[in-house]
PDB file of C-alpha atoms in Angstrom:
ATOM      1  CA  UNK A   1     -72.633  62.192 146.579  1.00  0.00           C
ATOM      2  CA  UNK A   2     -71.711  58.921 148.198  1.00  0.00           C
ATOM      3  CA  UNK A   3     -71.935  58.219 151.924  1.00  0.00           C
ATOM      4  CA  UNK A   4     -68.262  59.100 152.512  1.00  0.00           C
ATOM      5  CA  UNK A   5     -68.197  62.329 150.531  1.00  0.00           C
ATOM      6  CA  UNK A   6     -69.321  65.497 152.203  1.00  0.00           C
ATOM      7  CA  UNK A   7     -69.123  69.144 151.355  1.00  0.00           C
ATOM      8  CA  UNK A   8     -66.869  71.254 153.576  1.00  0.00           C
ATOM      9  CA  UNK A   9     -66.471  75.005 153.628  1.00  0.00           C
ATOM     10  CA  UNK A  10     -62.799  75.827 153.915  1.00  0.00           C
ATOM     11  CA  UNK A  11     -60.918  79.084 154.345  1.00  0.00           C
ATOM     12  CA  UNK A  12     -58.421  79.681 151.525  1.00  0.00           C
ATOM     13  CA  UNK A  13     -54.849  80.307 152.656  1.00  0.00           C
ATOM     14  CA  UNK A  14     -52.756  81.791 149.870  1.00  0.00           C
ATOM     15  CA  UNK A  15     -49.000  81.192 149.980  1.00  0.00           C
ATOM     16  CA  UNK A  16     -46.279  82.316 147.609  1.00  0.00           C
ATOM     17  CA  UNK A  17     -44.419  79.018 147.210  1.00  0.00           C
ATOM     18  CA  UNK A  18     -44.661  75.307 147.857  1.00  0.00           C
ATOM     19  CA  UNK A  19     -43.900  73.250 149.826  1.00  0.00           C
ATOM     20  CA  UNK A  20     -44.540  75.207 153.024  1.00  0.00           C
ATOM     21  CA  UNK A  21     -44.250  73.979 156.599  1.00  0.00           C
ATOM     22  CA  UNK A  22     -47.467  73.232 158.479  1.00  0.00           C
ATOM     23  CA  UNK A  23     -46.870  75.615 161.376  1.00  0.00           C
ATOM     24  CA  UNK A  24     -46.296  78.482 158.918  1.00  0.00           C
ATOM     25  CA  UNK A  25     -49.667  77.819 157.272  1.00  0.00           C
ATOM     26  CA  UNK A  26     -51.398  78.162 160.647  1.00  0.00           C
ATOM     27  CA  UNK A  27     -49.582  81.465 161.228  1.00  0.00           C
ATOM     28  CA  UNK A  28     -50.485  82.822 157.773  1.00  0.00           C
ATOM     29  CA  UNK A  29     -54.132  81.827 158.293  1.00  0.00           C
ATOM     30  CA  UNK A  30     -54.137  83.706 161.633  1.00  0.00           C
ATOM     31  CA  UNK A  31     -55.378  80.522 163.293  1.00  0.00           C
ATOM     32  CA  UNK A  32     -52.723  81.008 165.995  1.00  0.00           C
ATOM     33  CA  UNK A  33     -50.972  84.018 167.477  1.00  0.00           C
ATOM     34  CA  UNK A  34     -47.450  82.812 166.794  1.00  0.00           C
ATOM     35  CA  UNK A  35     -45.179  80.024 165.690  1.00  0.00           C
ATOM     36  CA  UNK A  36     -44.741  78.649 169.202  1.00  0.00           C
ATOM     37  CA  UNK A  37     -48.479  78.263 169.640  1.00  0.00           C
ATOM     38  CA  UNK A  38     -48.743  76.590 166.225  1.00  0.00           C
ATOM     39  CA  UNK A  39     -45.966  74.113 167.039  1.00  0.00           C
ATOM     40  CA  UNK A  40     -47.554  73.294 170.395  1.00  0.00           C
ATOM     41  CA  UNK A  41     -50.982  72.676 168.841  1.00  0.00           C
ATOM     42  CA  UNK A  42     -49.456  70.401 166.198  1.00  0.00           C
ATOM     43  CA  UNK A  43     -47.377  68.420 168.706  1.00  0.00           C
ATOM     44  CA  UNK A  44     -50.466  67.857 170.889  1.00  0.00           C
ATOM     45  CA  UNK A  45     -52.419  66.381 167.956  1.00  0.00           C
ATOM     46  CA  UNK A  46     -54.912  69.208 167.466  1.00  0.00           C
ATOM     47  CA  UNK A  47     -54.142  69.545 163.722  1.00  0.00           C
ATOM     48  CA  UNK A  48     -54.982  67.173 160.897  1.00  0.00           C
ATOM     49  CA  UNK A  49     -53.845  67.267 157.279  1.00  0.00           C
ATOM     50  CA  UNK A  50     -56.028  65.630 154.644  1.00  0.00           C
ATOM     51  CA  UNK A  51     -58.012  63.815 157.353  1.00  0.00           C
ATOM     52  CA  UNK A  52     -55.027  62.380 159.268  1.00  0.00           C
ATOM     53  CA  UNK A  53     -53.677  63.762 162.552  1.00  0.00           C
ATOM     54  CA  UNK A  54     -50.277  65.331 161.936  1.00  0.00           C
ATOM     55  CA  UNK A  55     -47.677  65.540 164.704  1.00  0.00           C
ATOM     56  CA  UNK A  56     -44.789  66.855 162.578  1.00  0.00           C
ATOM     57  CA  UNK A  57     -44.457  70.634 162.978  1.00  0.00           C
ATOM     58  CA  UNK A  58     -42.492  70.997 159.769  1.00  0.00           C
ATOM     59  CA  UNK A  59     -44.691  68.691 157.711  1.00  0.00           C
ATOM     60  CA  UNK A  60     -44.517  69.881 154.092  1.00  0.00           C
ATOM     61  CA  UNK A  61     -47.852  71.175 152.848  1.00  0.00           C
ATOM     62  CA  UNK A  62     -48.617  71.235 149.137  1.00  0.00           C
ATOM     63  CA  UNK A  63     -51.273  72.957 147.040  1.00  0.00           C
ATOM     64  CA  UNK A  64     -54.884  72.030 147.848  1.00  0.00           C
ATOM     65  CA  UNK A  65     -53.995  70.194 151.076  1.00  0.00           C
ATOM     66  CA  UNK A  66     -56.866  70.394 153.565  1.00  0.00           C
ATOM     67  CA  UNK A  67     -55.949  71.350 157.124  1.00  0.00           C
ATOM     68  CA  UNK A  68     -58.370  70.985 160.060  1.00  0.00           C
ATOM     69  CA  UNK A  69     -57.677  72.961 163.238  1.00  0.00           C
ATOM     70  CA  UNK A  70     -59.926  74.387 165.959  1.00  0.00           C
ATOM     71  CA  UNK A  71     -63.173  73.398 164.179  1.00  0.00           C
ATOM     72  CA  UNK A  72     -62.071  75.270 161.017  1.00  0.00           C
ATOM     73  CA  UNK A  73     -60.917  73.908 157.673  1.00  0.00           C
ATOM     74  CA  UNK A  74     -58.178  75.576 155.647  1.00  0.00           C
ATOM     75  CA  UNK A  75     -57.198  74.835 152.058  1.00  0.00           C
ATOM     76  CA  UNK A  76     -53.764  75.941 150.869  1.00  0.00           C
ATOM     77  CA  UNK A  77     -53.574  77.665 147.467  1.00  0.00           C
ATOM     78  CA  UNK A  78     -50.797  79.257 145.446  1.00  0.00           C
ATOM     79  CA  UNK A  79     -51.043  83.006 145.187  1.00  0.00           C
ATOM     80  CA  UNK A  80     -49.670  86.119 146.834  1.00  0.00           C
ATOM     81  CA  UNK A  81     -52.119  87.832 149.190  1.00  0.00           C
ATOM     82  CA  UNK A  82     -52.545  91.514 148.256  1.00  0.00           C
ATOM     83  CA  UNK A  83     -51.703  93.906 151.044  1.00  0.00           C
ATOM     84  CA  UNK A  84     -53.714  97.128 151.376  1.00  0.00           C
ATOM     85  CA  UNK A  85     -50.503  99.005 152.219  1.00  0.00           C
ATOM     86  CA  UNK A  86     -48.523  97.704 149.240  1.00  0.00           C
ATOM     87  CA  UNK A  87     -49.165 100.694 146.891  1.00  0.00           C
ATOM     88  CA  UNK A  88     -48.369 103.127 149.722  1.00  0.00           C
ATOM     89  CA  UNK A  89     -45.138 101.292 150.574  1.00  0.00           C
ATOM     90  CA  UNK A  90     -44.072 101.332 146.911  1.00  0.00           C
ATOM     91  CA  UNK A  91     -44.716 105.102 146.765  1.00  0.00           C
ATOM     92  CA  UNK A  92     -42.608 105.768 149.878  1.00  0.00           C
ATOM     93  CA  UNK A  93     -39.752 103.649 148.523  1.00  0.00           C
ATOM     94  CA  UNK A  94     -39.900 105.541 145.212  1.00  0.00           C
ATOM     95  CA  UNK A  95     -39.754 108.914 147.015  1.00  0.00           C
ATOM     96  CA  UNK A  96     -36.715 107.795 149.026  1.00  0.00           C
ATOM     97  CA  UNK A  97     -35.008 106.567 145.862  1.00  0.00           C
ATOM     98  CA  UNK A  98     -35.705 109.838 144.043  1.00  0.00           C
ATOM     99  CA  UNK A  99     -34.263 111.914 146.908  1.00  0.00           C
ATOM    100  CA  UNK A 100     -31.061 109.876 146.711  1.00  0.00           C
ATOM    101  CA  UNK A 101     -30.817 110.486 142.966  1.00  0.00           C
ATOM    102  CA  UNK A 102     -31.081 114.280 143.312  1.00  0.00           C
ATOM    103  CA  UNK A 103     -27.865 114.420 145.331  1.00  0.00           C
ATOM    104  CA  UNK A 104     -24.723 115.092 143.240  1.00  0.00           C
ATOM    105  CA  UNK A 105     -23.094 111.879 142.039  1.00  0.00           C
ATOM    106  CA  UNK A 106     -19.605 112.914 143.185  1.00  0.00           C
ATOM    107  CA  UNK A 107     -19.293 114.732 146.501  1.00  0.00           C
ATOM    108  CA  UNK A 108     -16.841 117.590 146.632  1.00  0.00           C
ATOM    109  CA  UNK A 109     -13.442 116.569 147.806  1.00  0.00           C
ATOM    110  CA  UNK A 110     -12.795 117.652 151.324  1.00  0.00           C
ATOM    111  CA  UNK A 111      -9.695 119.600 152.087  1.00  0.00           C
ATOM    112  CA  UNK A 112      -7.093 117.546 153.826  1.00  0.00           C
ATOM    113  CA  UNK A 113      -6.811 118.468 157.463  1.00  0.00           C
ATOM    114  CA  UNK A 114      -3.507 118.537 159.201  1.00  0.00           C
ATOM    115  CA  UNK A 115      -3.345 115.669 161.590  1.00  0.00           C
ATOM    116  CA  UNK A 116      -2.575 116.713 165.089  1.00  0.00           C
ATOM    117  CA  UNK A 117      -0.622 114.257 167.108  1.00  0.00           C
ATOM    118  CA  UNK A 118      -2.008 113.818 170.567  1.00  0.00           C
ATOM    119  CA  UNK A 119       0.379 114.878 173.227  1.00  0.00           C
ATOM    120  CA  UNK A 120       1.740 111.951 175.161  1.00  0.00           C
ATOM    121  CA  UNK A 121       2.090 112.206 178.898  1.00  0.00           C
ATOM    122  CA  UNK A 122       5.519 113.460 179.835  1.00  0.00           C
ATOM    123  CA  UNK A 123       6.387 110.394 181.879  1.00  0.00           C
ATOM    124  CA  UNK A 124       5.683 108.144 178.868  1.00  0.00           C
ATOM    125  CA  UNK A 125       8.215 109.970 176.728  1.00  0.00           C
ATOM    126  CA  UNK A 126      10.909 110.164 179.342  1.00  0.00           C
ATOM    127  CA  UNK A 127      10.308 106.817 181.041  1.00  0.00           C
ATOM    128  CA  UNK A 128       9.901 108.502 184.418  1.00  0.00           C
ATOM    129  CA  UNK A 129       7.686 106.996 187.100  1.00  0.00           C
ATOM    130  CA  UNK A 130       4.179 108.270 187.747  1.00  0.00           C
ATOM    131  CA  UNK A 131       4.170 110.596 190.749  1.00  0.00           C
ATOM    132  CA  UNK A 132       0.990 109.149 192.303  1.00  0.00           C
ATOM    133  CA  UNK A 133       1.663 105.417 191.837  1.00  0.00           C
ATOM    134  CA  UNK A 134       5.422 105.287 191.495  1.00  0.00           C
ATOM    135  CA  UNK A 135       5.149 103.019 188.440  1.00  0.00           C
ATOM    136  CA  UNK A 136       6.691 103.490 185.042  1.00  0.00           C
ATOM    137  CA  UNK A 137       4.285 103.411 182.115  1.00  0.00           C
ATOM    138  CA  UNK A 138       4.847 100.726 179.531  1.00  0.00           C
ATOM    139  CA  UNK A 139       4.892 101.620 175.882  1.00  0.00           C
ATOM    140  CA  UNK A 140       4.285  99.017 173.181  1.00  0.00           C
TER     141      UNK A 140
END
């Protein structure tokens, strides 16, 4: 190795697509608690990308970019992180789908109900004034 090369241990951050914004990488890596904290850290100059301080929150990160933040190094790689709950979630979705399929495809037709017309107040039909206010109701 030459004088300028050095070996660095970096934490792999797997993302599903490129390019990805810098603040999102910090969130995925759990280096920050939220997007607001990530944006603040970037704007204050606490984050560097490939050895240069980066002040753009939405800086596009590509595969194998090296990010330095909070005395940790992160390398961004393509790949979908496997969730421990994924098989369970798939099973629940399948059960819900199967319960929908067991219902009859065409629901029975409901008998038509006779529509009952709501009774209008007597003064509305006759145009008489309301006894308490003395006003005639308007009908549109």
